[in-house]
XYZ file of C-alpha atoms in Angstrom:
315
model
C -26.085 -12.611 -3.450
C -28.303 -14.957 -1.138
C -26.792 -14.784 2.067
C -27.223 -18.252 2.666
C -24.934 -18.991 -0.312
C -22.585 -16.517 0.937
C -21.982 -17.830 4.248
C -21.474 -21.336 2.139
C -18.758 -20.372 0.312
C -17.354 -18.480 3.613
C -17.389 -22.338 5.001
C -16.218 -23.905 2.165
C -13.094 -21.112 1.970
C -11.991 -20.812 5.218
C -11.874 -25.269 5.404
C -9.318 -24.525 2.606
C -7.795 -22.183 4.738
C -7.942 -24.089 7.568
C -6.203 -27.503 5.804
C -4.696 -26.379 3.385
C -2.028 -24.083 6.508
C -0.192 -21.417 5.090
C 2.066 -22.888 2.711
C 2.518 -19.693 0.623
C 4.513 -18.357 3.672
C 8.383 -17.624 2.993
C 9.910 -19.215 6.334
C 14.242 -17.970 5.657
C 15.330 -14.881 3.782
C 18.489 -13.911 3.031
C 18.806 -10.099 3.760
C 21.416 -8.409 1.830
C 21.785 -4.419 2.629
C 21.801 -1.435 -0.131
C 22.866 1.414 1.867
C 26.152 2.402 0.655
C 24.661 5.887 -0.423
C 23.391 8.143 2.408
C 21.488 10.877 1.985
C 22.662 13.856 2.800
C 21.018 17.497 4.872
C 19.393 15.674 7.590
C 16.926 15.955 9.189
C 13.895 17.471 6.375
C 11.047 19.797 7.126
C 8.528 19.498 9.675
C 6.632 16.627 9.325
C 2.463 17.087 9.086
C -0.204 14.547 8.889
C -3.009 13.643 6.115
C -6.534 14.870 5.735
C -8.829 14.126 8.435
C -11.062 13.539 5.316
C -11.445 9.793 5.036
C -13.257 8.112 1.667
C -12.992 4.881 3.772
C -11.295 2.419 6.186
C -10.630 -0.929 6.140
C -9.107 -3.863 8.144
C -9.849 -8.168 8.464
C -12.387 -9.312 10.881
C -10.746 -11.270 12.902
C -8.801 -11.517 15.834
C -4.853 -12.347 12.957
C -4.335 -9.665 10.606
C -3.490 -6.404 13.212
C -3.469 -3.746 10.572
C -5.600 -0.722 9.814
C -5.939 1.596 6.606
C -7.559 4.891 5.858
C -8.193 6.236 2.346
C -7.668 10.195 1.407
C -8.063 11.848 -1.578
C -7.431 8.643 -3.953
C -5.122 7.436 -2.052
C -3.920 5.236 1.431
C -3.172 7.716 4.088
C -2.488 6.843 7.626
C -1.921 2.762 8.015
C -2.282 1.159 11.274
C -0.139 -1.767 13.452
C -0.085 -3.261 15.306
C -2.931 -1.384 17.689
C -5.540 0.659 16.235
C -4.518 3.683 17.601
C -0.381 3.536 15.691
C -0.336 5.195 12.731
C 2.509 4.308 10.735
C 1.947 6.716 7.356
C 1.096 9.962 6.055
C 0.391 8.505 2.680
C 1.261 5.966 0.500
C 0.251 7.555 -3.082
C 1.612 7.434 -6.813
C 2.697 10.027 -9.211
C 2.944 10.433 -13.061
C 5.048 12.256 -15.467
C 6.409 12.248 -18.675
C 9.335 12.681 -17.945
C 10.304 16.361 -19.278
C 7.300 18.590 -19.283
C 4.862 17.901 -16.231
C 4.440 15.669 -12.701
C 0.658 14.555 -11.752
C 0.508 13.838 -8.573
C -3.047 11.130 -7.844
C -3.896 13.534 -4.640
C -4.333 16.450 -6.491
C -4.795 16.578 -9.844
C -7.201 13.592 -10.520
C -11.311 13.079 -10.061
C -11.444 10.618 -7.545
C -13.910 7.726 -7.269
C -14.567 5.011 -4.555
C -16.395 1.908 -4.519
C -17.155 -0.852 -2.926
C -15.701 -4.496 -3.494
C -18.477 -5.516 -1.953
C -21.442 -3.951 -0.303
C -20.755 -5.770 2.949
C -17.269 -5.998 2.808
C -14.091 -3.078 4.078
C -12.546 -3.736 0.469
C -12.256 -0.631 -1.505
C -11.609 -0.038 -5.809
C -10.098 3.645 -5.884
C -10.417 5.362 -9.501
C -8.305 8.362 -9.762
C -8.448 9.907 -13.538
C -6.249 12.632 -14.235
C -7.933 16.702 -15.004
C -6.250 16.909 -18.015
C -7.276 13.819 -19.348
C -3.682 12.548 -19.803
C -4.308 8.988 -17.624
C -6.279 6.769 -15.128
C -5.072 4.438 -11.891
C -7.832 2.133 -10.964
C -6.780 0.739 -7.639
C -8.145 -2.114 -5.163
C -7.230 -2.205 -1.570
C -8.090 -4.397 1.684
C -5.656 -6.343 4.440
C -4.372 -10.065 3.871
C -6.561 -11.479 6.064
C -3.979 -14.115 7.854
C -1.290 -11.438 8.114
C -0.405 -7.724 8.894
C -0.419 -6.847 5.308
C -2.173 -3.841 2.686
C -2.467 -4.913 -0.195
C -2.967 -2.702 -3.307
C -3.942 -3.779 -6.963
C -3.154 -1.152 -9.235
C -3.915 -0.865 -13.336
C -2.225 2.085 -14.929
C -4.072 3.356 -18.135
C -2.809 5.657 -20.965
C -5.461 7.866 -21.760
C -4.011 9.860 -24.162
C -0.466 8.686 -26.444
C 0.872 5.406 -25.109
C 2.276 4.032 -21.579
C 5.513 3.980 -23.132
C 5.126 7.859 -22.929
C 4.876 8.128 -19.390
C 6.361 6.979 -16.017
C 5.151 6.213 -12.893
C 6.568 6.455 -9.532
C 5.247 5.379 -6.121
C 5.491 7.821 -3.183
C 5.673 6.471 0.790
C 5.981 8.634 3.975
C 6.526 6.869 6.456
C 5.779 8.049 10.412
C 5.598 5.002 11.869
C 4.810 4.804 16.550
C 3.486 7.290 15.306
C 5.357 10.309 14.245
C 7.184 11.334 11.464
C 10.502 12.255 12.615
C 13.462 9.745 13.355
C 12.595 7.344 11.080
C 14.900 5.177 9.959
C 14.435 3.850 5.920
C 16.997 1.896 3.999
C 17.032 -0.997 1.251
C 17.618 -4.544 1.228
C 17.290 -7.756 -0.834
C 15.247 -10.194 0.777
C 15.735 -13.098 -1.513
C 16.570 -11.745 -3.983
C 13.696 -9.242 -4.355
C 14.145 -5.388 -3.067
C 12.365 -4.054 -0.111
C 11.807 -0.591 1.454
C 12.267 -0.686 5.133
C 11.642 2.335 7.491
C 11.665 1.911 11.577
C 11.300 3.480 15.065
C 11.590 1.820 18.611
C 10.170 -1.780 17.698
C 8.021 -1.262 14.427
C 9.479 -2.168 11.220
C 7.280 -1.974 7.251
C 8.088 -3.241 4.509
C 7.041 -1.407 0.492
C 7.713 -4.108 -2.286
C 6.251 -5.334 -5.183
C 5.738 -8.228 -8.353
C 6.473 -5.178 -10.913
C 10.426 -4.580 -11.503
C 12.127 -0.476 -10.717
C 13.562 1.142 -12.780
C 15.271 2.763 -9.462
C 14.110 4.025 -6.227
C 15.723 6.668 -3.819
C 15.159 8.013 0.197
C 14.807 10.938 1.194
C 14.382 14.256 3.104
C 11.319 15.324 3.306
C 10.995 18.933 1.017
C 14.567 18.646 0.757
C 15.561 15.797 -1.543
C 13.066 13.795 -1.306
C 11.651 11.734 -4.256
C 8.655 13.970 -4.311
C 10.773 17.351 -4.383
C 13.532 15.888 -7.239
C 10.744 14.727 -9.751
C 8.567 17.711 -9.025
C 12.536 20.136 -9.883
C 12.867 17.817 -12.674
C 10.123 15.537 -13.889
C 12.245 12.299 -13.176
C 14.055 10.792 -10.846
C 17.352 11.964 -10.721
C 18.364 11.007 -7.169
C 19.412 7.555 -5.805
C 20.155 7.590 -2.439
C 20.015 4.209 -0.764
C 19.256 5.399 3.398
C 18.222 8.135 5.447
C 17.309 9.293 9.423
C 14.804 11.678 10.275
C 11.761 12.867 7.982
C 12.008 10.921 4.992
C 9.894 9.809 2.143
C 10.628 6.864 -0.083
C 10.664 6.217 -3.979
C 9.602 3.847 -5.811
C 10.008 3.588 -10.255
C 7.747 1.174 -11.359
C 8.423 -0.158 -14.787
C 5.710 0.126 -16.551
C 7.425 -1.995 -19.597
C 7.299 -4.716 -17.611
C 3.261 -4.717 -16.449
C 0.576 -2.439 -16.489
C -0.928 -4.211 -13.570
C 0.982 -4.740 -10.266
C 0.307 -5.400 -6.567
C 2.305 -3.948 -4.159
C 2.371 -4.821 -0.628
C 3.202 -2.602 2.745
C 3.877 -4.973 5.534
C 4.876 -4.695 9.200
C 6.414 -6.407 11.584
C 8.545 -6.534 14.919
C 11.698 -6.922 13.435
C 13.305 -5.943 9.826
C 13.189 -9.362 9.483
C 9.976 -10.835 10.118
C 8.315 -7.208 7.774
C 10.233 -8.611 5.248
C 8.581 -12.446 5.418
C 5.703 -10.769 6.075
C 5.436 -9.213 2.768
C 7.040 -11.961 0.555
C 4.560 -13.766 1.779
C 1.794 -12.051 1.373
C 3.175 -11.352 -2.933
C 3.118 -14.544 -2.845
C -0.057 -16.081 -1.991
C -2.876 -16.011 -4.262
C -4.485 -12.853 -4.526
C -7.950 -13.974 -5.291
C -8.287 -16.036 -2.535
C -7.009 -13.717 -0.218
C -9.352 -11.178 -1.215
C -11.883 -13.628 -1.018
C -11.713 -14.543 2.435
C -11.783 -10.982 3.517
C -14.680 -9.875 1.601
C -16.184 -13.563 3.499
C -15.306 -13.101 7.002
C -17.155 -9.646 6.767
C -20.371 -11.061 5.025
C -20.046 -13.403 7.687
C -20.131 -10.360 10.328
C -23.222 -8.831 8.789
C -25.264 -11.823 8.811
C -25.022 -11.533 11.973
C -26.444 -8.389 12.667
C -29.867 -7.684 12.915
C -31.631 -6.092 9.729
C -34.582 -4.850 11.169
C -36.973 -7.018 9.415
C -35.410 -5.922 6.617
C -35.319 -2.077 7.314
C -31.778 -1.708 8.051
C -29.870 -0.765 4.610
C -26.500 -1.967 3.761
C -24.737 0.831 5.845
C -26.267 -0.577 8.441
């Protein structure tokens, strides 16, 4: 696209954003804690970090959003907040089962392809195709340019059989404030929306989706976490509401609701702030957020010297 056209589009989008304000922001949350069933056998096995073999990195090109993400083996790995040296996660990935005979981890059992949503921005598309040819997961990933959120739009496709033949799980391994241990995870309802919260010290993360859940659980790493449960039973059999230690949180996505859905991982200095941010990002217009994100990066690139056309898009 012509750079002048991109610049004009950016100005239009920016003007609309400024004059419309943050009308999608959630100003009030009614929070209900769902912490009746605490996971036993704390604190979990020793924590480790994700592979350093990155497929991509991303952040909004402004001073408003203070979130950075990395991509590893077809999934989100470390997410940084509120500074680029403060990691808060090891992975956010999908697992697929038929409920009886197999469990497939998208980071291990798929062929992963990475594309940019725009050649001059840090917005990505991940296409993960099962090596056995059973399913395909496509994800678009970027950050909310106005809030402390990572956004992931996912499409699940059945390549063999029908969607109803599969169960889809989302697993989140938090490492809040650069540590996998001492993470306290629990479940809340904020304005009737289920959200998985994790915090340590003064950093809170909030994980939610715009699709219904069939279930969730929070357990201790390699003891009773959702991934260990799936590997053993091929379906989620444990349903814990709370755990403190080296934990993993898991969600069973209701594919009967829809097969394209948005996931938001948001951050804040309190439970309320993280929940408000997550709900606000989820409520906002996806295409508008992506458009602003891309336009800001294109505006930045327009200011770089192209050495009389010799610099390529990687520059």
